[in-house]
Amino acid sequence: MSTPPVPLPAEHIPPGTADWRTPDARRWLAAVPARWAQPLRAVLAYLVSVVWELEAGPVPACTSAAPCGTDWPGLGVAVVMVLTPYWVWRQPRLALAGLGVVSVALVAEEGLAVFGRPSALAFFLAVAFITAGILHRLAAAARQRSLALEAAGPGAQPLPAAARTFRRGRLSVVLGGLLLAVAGFGLWQAQQVVDAYEERAAGATELSGRVTAVDRGDEDADVVTVTADGRTYRFETGYPEDFPVGTRVDLVVDGDWKALVAEPYDVFGWELLVLGGSATGLAFLVNGVAGRVRARRLRRGPLPVLHVLVREGHDDGRTWVFAADDPGGRRPILHFHSLYADDADDDGEEEADGPEAGDDSAAAIGLGRLTDILRGKDPAPPLREAVLYGVPYAGAEVAFVARDDADDEVAVECSVSAVKPAAAGRDGHRPRLRERERTRRSAGEVAAGMTHTADPRVWRAHGFSRAVGLFLLLVEGGGIWAMLDEEPSWTWLFLIAGVPWLVTAVATALTWRITADRDGLWVTGAWRVRRVPWDVITSVRHSEDGIHVGRAKDDSVDLSPTGFAWLERRLGREPAAERVADELRALLLHPELRPEREATAGQQGMPVGPPLAALSVLWGAAVLLLL
């Protein structure tokens, strides 16, 4: 027998609110785009055609008349080309504009003759397929909007006050601005190189010479040897095929400084920074602006309302919406991510404590729930009665009013991601929420298999954890070698940012330890040993290959990584770190199993982060000396 949904008080259901019933929901689900129009198919077609075109398309040769310098318009087209597959997925209207820009740029560069090349023809066919799919998706969204309005009826209600003050997209806009600033810095640096070359070349001597050799130089760099005016000059080049032996090339020489006119400078690294910063920055910026625009549109006036049921996903954190007459939550209609709206401007002051403020029963209920979670029962989130504000369709923004359970106050939540239908096609496939991979053992079951010991209990890094640590250690050593193998550049920022994290992860995976004694836990991580008394521990859990010990007033004590749970399960084993968390939870809830003695210094463990950091510095110094 299923548990009835958490009811919503009648005063929070606006008069005239229509139930979104199963027949209407099925019609709405039937309006989802066909399988051929799914974004994944479009993105794959785009990527395959672009790779083929880049590989097979002609590359202009570097000549004195048309040197291989900077091409900012072409880089702008490359930014749009990189963004387009992402926009196909997230911003279909912008994807149409991106496809148009890339297609026009290709035709403008080569003219109508481009259609005679198979790779270019395949690209245009892919563009036509993607365009048809996007138009079909937009038409399907319009159809869903019409069906949702029909189900909601003529009534409209103002958005709750808390939702009207809700803002979203700010973080994306800030991140987008920062990344675009990084791209601007790369553009400035590249222009500095160009200006320096042009200034030096203006006062240099112009020579004409003949290519006498093309060979591989040090560090596998292609080297062109040119003889001019009785002297021999050697130039590193990225395009040796443009300078065959015997051809004439132009040079500029100023003392010890020299350059090929056809290939005067190398700003590829800065151009790559501009490309990456611009593409990611625009992606964040557009997402933030689009979210703000949709949220503002939601607050613009009275909205259609629908009476529905909602449930938070057990593992994915999404809000799933069900028909009002589906009390078992068997057929989800749509889903999105949401956050609570802060109604700070509602009254201007906090409400006075009500008669329930000192009710001991509420505290007892809360403690009971906490105990259930600690014992491993962790019940699935309940189905809740809710009122949905806004017109639901693919890509829309909505808000809803519900309460978490029967003892909580009514809260307003706003979507922070676009609405997505729960059905992927018209074949009647019934989408389901993800089920948990395994049923967690309760603390009582774990405790039944444990025996009381007087000596402290010790859990330490196991084979899988050490294997993860050794792999990350190899990554760290190889990364230091690869970065320091080059001249100092902005790529060293990745070294500065990544090595501290890798050192922490390696030290934790190789030597983490947890010791339980009479008074609490000793938790040995990468950098220190922390003491956590039993009376301040609120929870112990295993997630994302880490062990997390929650504390009453402070932040949790975390160890990560502590293994490779996914691989351990695939090999038919119970993840060792998960078993450690279960046993620690059993000791927390069953004090009679706790050890009677205190842990000695040797049992507490010793962090190896500091010596590993010193070894990393020594390794970096050795690499610099050897190269």
XYZ file of C-alpha atoms in Angstrom:
627
model
C 0.000 0.000 0.000
C 1.523 3.320 -1.084
C 1.884 6.239 1.307
C -0.560 9.092 0.542
C 1.019 12.304 -0.774
C 1.911 15.056 1.684
C -1.131 17.358 1.540
C -0.991 21.054 0.722
C -3.207 23.265 2.930
C -6.311 24.410 1.091
C -5.528 28.087 1.624
C -2.414 27.691 -0.524
C -4.377 26.293 -3.478
C -5.749 29.284 -5.445
C -9.457 29.145 -6.318
C -10.089 27.697 -9.740
C -6.808 25.763 -9.901
C -7.262 22.883 -12.333
C -5.934 19.396 -11.715
C -3.401 18.225 -14.250
C -4.901 14.799 -14.838
C -3.414 11.736 -16.485
C -5.252 12.056 -19.861
C -4.028 15.638 -20.275
C -0.532 14.638 -19.099
C -0.405 11.825 -21.661
C -1.339 14.234 -24.440
C 1.413 16.574 -23.222
C 3.940 13.722 -23.175
C 2.864 12.595 -26.648
C 3.918 16.017 -27.972
C 7.621 15.476 -27.228
C 9.946 15.587 -30.256
C 10.524 12.462 -32.310
C 13.628 10.383 -31.733
C 15.333 11.579 -34.917
C 15.301 15.154 -33.534
C 17.036 14.354 -30.257
C 19.991 16.686 -29.613
C 22.469 13.815 -29.244
C 21.932 12.692 -32.837
C 22.309 16.266 -34.079
C 25.503 16.846 -32.100
C 27.058 13.618 -33.361
C 26.198 14.497 -36.962
C 27.711 17.953 -36.472
C 30.929 16.710 -34.891
C 31.513 14.012 -37.509
C 30.953 16.428 -40.400
C 33.120 19.179 -38.865
C 36.006 16.787 -38.199
C 35.808 15.470 -41.746
C 35.740 18.980 -43.198
C 38.670 20.151 -41.067
C 40.647 17.106 -42.104
C 39.795 17.138 -45.810
C 39.344 20.853 -46.462
C 42.092 22.888 -48.118
C 44.530 24.776 -45.893
C 45.885 28.023 -47.401
C 49.663 27.993 -47.714
C 51.813 30.483 -45.824
C 53.285 32.927 -48.343
C 54.887 36.345 -48.224
C 51.767 37.818 -49.809
C 49.445 36.026 -47.376
C 51.486 35.307 -44.217
C 50.245 32.941 -41.509
C 49.743 35.529 -38.803
C 46.660 36.238 -36.749
C 43.183 35.679 -38.162
C 40.771 37.123 -35.634
C 37.651 36.889 -37.857
C 38.470 33.224 -38.467
C 38.988 32.707 -34.750
C 35.572 34.268 -34.137
C 34.027 31.739 -36.521
C 35.930 28.985 -34.671
C 34.403 30.170 -31.375
C 30.927 29.935 -32.889
C 31.799 26.521 -34.349
C 32.821 25.254 -30.893
C 29.737 26.726 -29.206
C 27.206 25.483 -31.756
C 26.982 21.820 -30.604
C 26.497 23.005 -27.024
C 23.803 25.422 -28.143
C 22.102 22.655 -30.112
C 21.609 20.988 -26.740
C 20.873 23.994 -24.515
C 19.947 27.021 -26.676
C 18.380 25.780 -29.930
C 17.510 29.266 -31.247
C 21.105 30.406 -30.874
C 22.225 27.142 -32.496
C 20.310 28.149 -35.643
C 22.250 31.424 -35.734
C 25.535 29.581 -35.124
C 24.885 27.142 -37.956
C 24.136 30.064 -40.245
C 27.348 31.911 -39.317
C 29.556 28.855 -39.876
C 27.856 27.990 -43.191
C 28.108 31.546 -44.537
C 31.782 31.757 -43.489
C 32.573 28.517 -45.335
C 30.848 29.676 -48.530
C 32.403 33.151 -48.323
C 35.890 31.656 -48.047
C 35.678 29.272 -51.013
C 32.667 30.382 -53.036
C 30.152 28.059 -54.656
C 32.927 25.621 -55.527
C 32.759 24.447 -51.926
C 29.661 22.367 -52.769
C 31.752 20.140 -55.029
C 33.842 18.839 -52.148
C 32.346 15.735 -50.425
C 33.383 16.799 -46.906
C 31.803 20.236 -47.292
C 28.672 18.711 -48.813
C 28.427 16.359 -45.819
C 28.708 19.365 -43.506
C 25.847 21.193 -45.234
C 23.710 18.055 -45.138
C 24.409 17.819 -41.397
C 23.423 21.490 -41.020
C 20.142 20.795 -42.840
C 19.449 17.781 -40.591
C 20.220 19.733 -37.427
C 18.103 22.693 -38.535
C 15.140 20.438 -39.247
C 15.546 18.817 -35.819
C 15.707 22.168 -34.002
C 12.625 23.484 -35.813
C 10.803 20.260 -34.925
C 11.807 20.635 -31.258
C 10.623 24.253 -31.166
C 7.312 23.270 -32.757
C 6.915 20.468 -30.203
C 7.574 22.931 -27.354
C 4.914 25.263 -28.766
C 2.492 22.325 -28.933
C 3.248 21.418 -25.298
C 2.675 25.021 -24.261
C -0.708 25.001 -25.963
C -1.706 21.718 -24.283
C -0.582 22.959 -20.847
C -2.624 26.154 -21.268
C -5.620 24.068 -22.280
C -5.230 21.867 -19.173
C -4.845 24.893 -16.866
C -7.968 26.607 -18.138
C -8.642 30.349 -18.289
C -7.710 31.110 -14.669
C -4.448 32.872 -13.805
C -2.834 33.718 -10.480
C 0.008 36.025 -9.422
C 3.325 34.417 -8.597
C 3.901 33.960 -4.836
C 5.798 36.850 -3.245
C 8.852 34.735 -2.447
C 9.228 33.694 -6.084
C 9.008 37.309 -7.268
C 12.209 38.132 -5.360
C 14.051 35.047 -6.596
C 16.996 35.778 -8.865
C 18.987 33.321 -10.899
C 21.784 33.337 -13.438
C 24.054 35.650 -11.432
C 26.845 33.104 -10.968
C 26.829 32.152 -14.649
C 27.044 35.805 -15.668
C 29.958 36.425 -13.295
C 31.826 33.317 -14.473
C 31.157 34.243 -18.085
C 32.533 37.731 -17.510
C 35.676 36.373 -15.848
C 36.320 33.906 -18.667
C 35.773 36.585 -21.291
C 38.262 38.739 -19.396
C 40.754 35.869 -19.652
C 40.080 35.714 -23.388
C 40.623 39.467 -23.591
C 43.955 39.074 -21.819
C 44.993 36.426 -24.359
C 43.953 38.739 -27.201
C 46.012 41.578 -25.700
C 49.063 39.352 -25.296
C 48.800 38.094 -28.874
C 48.513 41.656 -30.145
C 51.612 42.568 -28.150
C 53.535 39.873 -30.043
C 52.186 41.129 -33.374
C 53.032 44.762 -32.602
C 56.547 43.818 -31.464
C 57.149 41.934 -34.730
C 55.822 44.724 -36.922
C 57.936 47.319 -35.103
C 61.076 45.200 -35.434
C 60.379 44.221 -39.042
C 59.856 47.863 -40.052
C 63.536 48.612 -39.378
C 64.931 45.222 -40.478
C 66.664 44.279 -43.711
C 64.531 42.449 -46.260
C 66.183 39.497 -47.957
C 65.158 36.847 -50.465
C 66.582 33.362 -50.086
C 66.207 29.760 -51.192
C 65.122 26.790 -49.029
C 68.028 24.343 -48.913
C 66.771 21.820 -46.333
C 63.742 20.847 -44.267
C 64.477 18.547 -41.363
C 63.590 17.636 -37.797
C 65.418 19.640 -35.189
C 65.662 19.367 -31.429
C 62.513 18.328 -29.560
C 60.892 17.205 -32.820
C 60.440 20.772 -34.131
C 60.348 21.159 -37.905
C 63.243 23.338 -39.083
C 63.594 25.102 -42.439
C 67.117 26.029 -43.594
C 67.308 29.076 -45.897
C 70.356 30.450 -47.719
C 70.223 34.190 -48.461
C 72.901 36.722 -49.300
C 75.633 34.149 -48.706
C 74.481 33.253 -45.189
C 72.478 30.344 -43.799
C 69.419 30.881 -41.571
C 67.386 28.285 -39.695
C 63.719 28.783 -38.769
C 61.332 26.621 -36.763
C 58.041 26.206 -38.607
C 54.651 24.742 -37.962
C 53.967 24.210 -41.683
C 57.033 22.580 -43.300
C 54.927 21.498 -46.282
C 54.669 25.182 -47.298
C 58.441 25.453 -47.764
C 59.684 22.647 -50.065
C 63.372 22.515 -50.878
C 64.277 24.828 -53.760
C 61.507 27.389 -53.280
C 62.263 31.053 -52.646
C 61.160 32.756 -49.440
C 61.406 36.279 -48.030
C 63.170 37.066 -44.759
C 63.567 40.039 -42.453
C 66.850 40.252 -40.536
C 67.967 42.695 -37.849
C 71.261 41.641 -36.282
C 70.696 38.361 -34.465
C 66.924 38.644 -34.915
C 65.362 37.048 -37.967
C 61.931 35.927 -39.164
C 60.218 34.364 -42.133
C 57.831 36.847 -43.746
C 55.432 34.001 -44.562
C 55.403 32.746 -40.964
C 56.503 35.737 -38.876
C 55.515 34.766 -35.331
C 53.782 32.075 -33.278
C 50.799 33.131 -31.139
C 49.055 29.754 -31.233
C 49.062 29.429 -27.436
C 47.439 32.834 -26.979
C 44.928 32.109 -29.747
C 44.041 28.859 -27.984
C 43.476 30.816 -24.768
C 41.252 33.276 -26.614
C 39.297 30.418 -28.198
C 38.791 28.518 -24.942
C 38.042 31.608 -22.847
C 35.621 33.037 -25.388
C 33.738 29.788 -25.963
C 33.321 28.881 -22.288
C 32.731 32.508 -21.286
C 29.991 32.990 -23.871
C 28.423 29.652 -22.870
C 28.194 30.741 -19.225
C 27.130 34.271 -20.110
C 24.371 33.186 -22.481
C 23.075 30.597 -20.013
C 22.994 33.200 -17.239
C 21.278 35.829 -19.348
C 18.771 33.301 -20.729
C 17.944 32.121 -17.199
C 17.430 35.691 -16.008
C 15.241 36.531 -19.001
C 13.063 33.444 -18.504
C 12.796 34.107 -14.756
C 11.839 37.743 -15.436
C 9.219 36.571 -17.910
C 7.824 34.302 -15.189
C 7.415 37.307 -12.874
C 5.828 39.506 -15.511
C 2.153 38.924 -14.644
C -0.550 36.443 -13.584
C 0.271 32.865 -14.545
C -1.683 29.701 -15.321
C -1.664 27.287 -12.372
C -1.949 23.503 -12.232
C -2.594 21.203 -9.285
C 0.055 18.434 -9.439
C 2.159 16.063 -7.352
C 5.921 16.469 -7.017
C 8.781 14.400 -5.657
C 12.487 15.051 -5.288
C 14.692 12.505 -6.999
C 16.339 10.148 -4.517
C 19.759 10.306 -6.156
C 19.727 13.095 -8.735
C 18.159 15.977 -6.766
C 15.711 16.810 -9.578
C 12.116 17.772 -8.940
C 9.815 15.334 -10.756
C 6.234 16.319 -11.531
C 3.336 13.833 -11.648
C -0.350 14.104 -12.526
C -2.688 15.058 -9.685
C -4.525 11.718 -10.033
C -1.312 9.641 -9.860
C -0.982 9.159 -6.078
C 1.521 6.344 -6.527
C 3.899 8.520 -8.564
C 4.130 5.869 -11.288
C 4.320 8.066 -14.400
C 6.453 11.261 -14.205
C 5.562 14.028 -16.626
C 8.532 16.384 -16.464
C 11.516 17.272 -14.320
C 13.838 20.168 -13.468
C 16.239 21.284 -10.744
C 14.865 23.758 -8.191
C 15.878 25.852 -5.202
C 13.900 27.339 -2.326
C 12.933 30.969 -2.858
C 13.949 33.364 -0.094
C 10.951 35.481 0.941
C 13.113 38.032 2.766
C 11.060 41.057 1.637
C 7.684 39.620 2.508
C 7.133 41.160 5.942
C 10.329 43.009 6.641
C 10.793 41.219 9.978
C 10.834 37.699 11.322
C 7.631 36.131 12.595
C 7.218 35.684 16.309
C 7.632 32.220 17.709
C 4.391 30.309 17.671
C 3.076 27.902 20.288
C 4.949 25.061 18.594
C 8.338 26.719 19.195
C 8.901 24.836 22.408
C 7.102 21.648 21.487
C 9.272 18.699 22.525
C 7.404 16.382 20.166
C 8.765 18.223 17.104
C 12.302 17.797 18.392
C 11.613 14.134 19.071
C 10.313 13.656 15.534
C 13.383 15.363 14.091
C 15.677 13.189 16.208
C 13.787 10.110 15.066
C 14.325 11.025 11.419
C 18.004 11.626 12.009
C 18.274 8.246 13.726
C 16.566 6.557 10.775
C 19.076 8.080 8.369
C 21.994 7.075 10.583
C 20.655 3.540 10.826
C 20.745 3.325 7.050
C 17.009 3.349 6.397
C 17.144 6.705 4.569
C 13.565 6.631 3.184
C 12.833 7.883 -0.302
C 11.541 11.480 -0.511
C 7.745 11.560 -0.236
C 5.281 12.433 -2.934
C 3.912 15.913 -2.238
C 0.841 17.830 -3.304
C 1.808 21.070 -5.080
C 0.583 23.971 -7.183
C 2.646 24.603 -10.314
C 2.926 28.225 -11.493
C 3.756 28.918 -15.124
C 3.248 27.120 -18.410
C 5.264 23.875 -18.483
C 6.922 22.998 -21.774
C 10.421 21.970 -22.856
C 12.752 24.846 -22.002
C 10.348 26.758 -19.746
C 10.822 28.157 -16.215
C 8.294 27.330 -13.502
C 7.726 27.680 -9.766
C 5.697 25.609 -7.342
C 4.320 25.711 -3.818
C 4.510 22.622 -1.592
C 5.797 21.473 1.753
C 8.493 18.900 2.398
C 6.353 16.827 4.760
C 3.253 17.100 6.899
C 5.102 18.875 9.745
C 6.849 21.550 7.651
C 5.706 24.976 6.572
C 4.643 25.602 3.004
C 7.615 26.687 0.877
C 8.044 28.141 -2.586
C 10.600 26.615 -4.960
C 11.741 28.010 -8.312
C 13.323 26.118 -11.179
C 17.022 26.738 -11.790
C 17.164 24.610 -14.936
C 14.849 24.413 -17.901
C 11.862 22.074 -17.852
C 12.500 18.752 -19.582
C 9.857 16.155 -20.483
C 10.224 12.845 -18.694
C 9.440 10.889 -21.863
C 12.009 10.472 -24.613
C 9.689 9.471 -27.435
C 6.279 8.309 -28.608
C 6.767 4.609 -28.100
C 4.953 4.493 -24.768
C 8.171 3.830 -22.856
C 7.548 4.600 -19.231
C 10.377 6.653 -17.709
C 11.263 5.861 -14.147
C 13.341 7.523 -11.503
C 16.792 5.979 -11.035
C 16.826 3.249 -8.485
C 19.585 2.947 -5.947
C 22.232 0.415 -6.892
C 21.959 -1.366 -3.604
C 20.012 -1.374 -0.375
C 22.102 -0.026 2.465
C 22.340 -2.247 5.521
C 20.908 -0.769 8.676
C 23.191 0.041 11.592
C 21.534 -2.776 13.571
C 22.406 -5.353 10.935
C 26.003 -4.149 10.825
C 26.233 -4.106 14.627
C 24.966 -7.695 14.808
C 28.033 -8.826 12.885
C 30.503 -6.903 15.053
C 32.019 -7.978 18.368
C 33.044 -5.783 21.239
C 36.798 -5.249 21.637
C 38.751 -3.428 24.318
C 41.469 -2.282 21.928
C 40.872 0.554 19.470
C 39.532 -0.342 16.037
C 41.620 0.767 13.072
C 40.567 1.120 9.421
C 43.187 2.105 6.860
C 43.724 2.463 3.125
C 43.085 -0.814 1.282
C 44.259 -2.189 -2.033
C 41.843 -0.317 -4.300
C 42.497 2.948 -2.475
C 46.261 2.540 -2.818
C 45.836 1.697 -6.510
C 43.949 4.975 -6.987
C 46.724 6.782 -5.102
C 49.468 5.241 -7.254
C 47.590 6.131 -10.445
C 47.181 9.743 -9.314
C 50.852 9.800 -8.322
C 51.803 8.812 -11.878
C 49.473 11.502 -13.219
C 51.120 14.048 -10.944
C 54.658 13.058 -11.927
C 53.805 12.990 -15.623
C 51.995 16.319 -15.386
C 54.978 17.999 -13.725
C 57.281 16.575 -16.413
C 54.996 17.661 -19.274
C 54.527 21.195 -17.943
C 58.164 21.861 -17.074
C 59.294 20.345 -20.378
C 58.285 23.613 -22.043
C 59.458 27.187 -21.615
C 57.683 29.199 -18.868
C 54.208 30.143 -20.072
C 50.644 30.628 -18.912
C 50.148 26.829 -18.982
C 52.160 26.678 -15.780
C 49.034 28.061 -14.074
C 47.506 24.600 -14.509
C 50.535 23.158 -12.726
C 50.189 25.604 -9.829
C 46.465 24.892 -9.488
C 46.520 21.133 -10.052
C 49.518 19.862 -8.122
C 48.248 20.828 -4.620
C 44.992 18.972 -5.284
C 46.858 15.945 -6.640
C 49.217 15.874 -3.645
C 46.227 15.928 -1.280
C 44.404 13.206 -3.212
C 47.490 10.972 -3.486
C 48.385 11.314 0.194
C 44.795 10.560 1.244
C 44.320 7.565 -1.064
C 47.628 5.979 -0.049
C 47.563 6.400 3.750
C 44.145 7.447 5.057
C 43.277 5.979 8.430
C 40.407 6.120 10.921
C 40.920 4.909 14.486
C 38.001 4.471 16.882
C 38.757 4.428 20.625
C 36.915 5.043 23.873
C 36.351 8.779 23.394
C 35.939 9.208 19.649
C 37.632 8.977 16.263
C 41.120 9.858 15.067
C 40.852 10.753 11.362
C 44.133 10.857 9.455
C 44.008 12.707 6.159
C 46.636 14.173 3.886
C 47.829 17.006 6.106
C 46.787 16.371 9.705
C 45.190 14.044 12.228
C 41.879 15.326 13.581
C 40.130 14.318 16.786
C 36.338 13.908 16.599
C 34.632 13.029 19.933
C 31.664 10.686 19.834
C 29.285 13.250 21.309
C 29.728 15.737 18.431
C 29.326 13.250 15.559
C 25.948 13.556 13.834
C 26.435 11.267 10.835
C 28.842 8.997 9.012
C 28.323 8.273 5.344
C 30.092 7.134 2.205
C 29.539 8.993 -1.038
C 31.508 9.791 -4.171
C 34.405 7.578 -3.044
C 34.798 9.528 0.186
C 34.023 9.050 3.873
C 32.260 11.985 5.524
C 31.991 12.372 9.302
C 29.410 15.039 10.170
C 29.847 17.191 13.259
C 27.199 19.070 15.231
C 28.571 22.618 14.978
C 31.531 22.418 12.622
C 32.089 21.360 9.057
C 32.265 17.668 8.324
C 35.582 15.817 8.413
C 36.106 14.399 4.936
C 38.449 11.797 3.480
C 38.538 11.530 -0.316
C 39.370 9.524 -2.326
C 39.160 6.353 -0.249
C 38.806 3.816 -3.060
C 37.038 3.159 -6.347
C 33.513 2.065 -5.400
C 32.249 1.750 -8.993
C 34.988 -0.717 -9.966
C 34.717 -2.638 -6.699
C 30.990 -3.171 -7.277
C 31.582 -4.221 -10.889
C 34.021 -6.850 -9.611
C 31.355 -8.195 -7.264
C 32.859 -6.784 -4.075
C 31.421 -4.563 -1.408
C 33.343 -1.257 -1.476
C 35.754 -1.305 1.447
C 35.242 2.372 2.301
C 31.480 1.846 2.317
C 31.909 -1.003 4.783
C 34.059 1.261 6.969
C 31.319 3.912 6.991
C 28.709 1.289 7.927
C 30.792 0.033 10.845
C 31.496 3.553 12.083
C 27.785 4.309 11.953
C 27.106 1.149 13.951
C 29.591 2.252 16.636
C 27.951 5.676 16.717
C 24.478 4.260 17.354
C 25.565 1.342 19.561
C 27.909 2.722 22.245
C 28.237 -0.709 23.839
C 30.403 -1.775 20.880
C 32.912 1.036 21.262
C 36.477 0.171 22.401
C 37.405 0.650 26.036
C 40.945 1.967 25.619
C 42.437 5.104 24.116
C 44.445 4.905 20.915
C 48.206 5.180 21.138
C 50.189 7.610 18.994
C 51.175 4.795 16.663
C 47.537 3.767 16.156
C 46.441 7.318 15.304
C 48.442 7.401 12.081
C 50.586 10.086 10.484
C 49.755 12.333 7.497
C 52.099 12.069 4.527
C 51.000 15.213 2.679
C 53.987 17.360 3.795
C 56.716 14.861 2.790
C 54.885 14.111 -0.470
C 54.725 17.845 -1.235
C 58.481 18.082 -0.589
C 59.104 15.125 -2.920
C 56.984 16.806 -5.608
C 59.093 19.950 -5.354
C 62.265 17.862 -5.605
C 60.871 16.025 -8.613
C 60.084 19.341 -10.304
C 63.602 20.580 -9.599
C 65.081 17.360 -10.995
C 63.001 17.712 -14.171
C 64.241 21.273 -14.669
C 67.853 20.144 -14.194
C 67.530 17.165 -16.529
C 65.817 18.981 -19.402
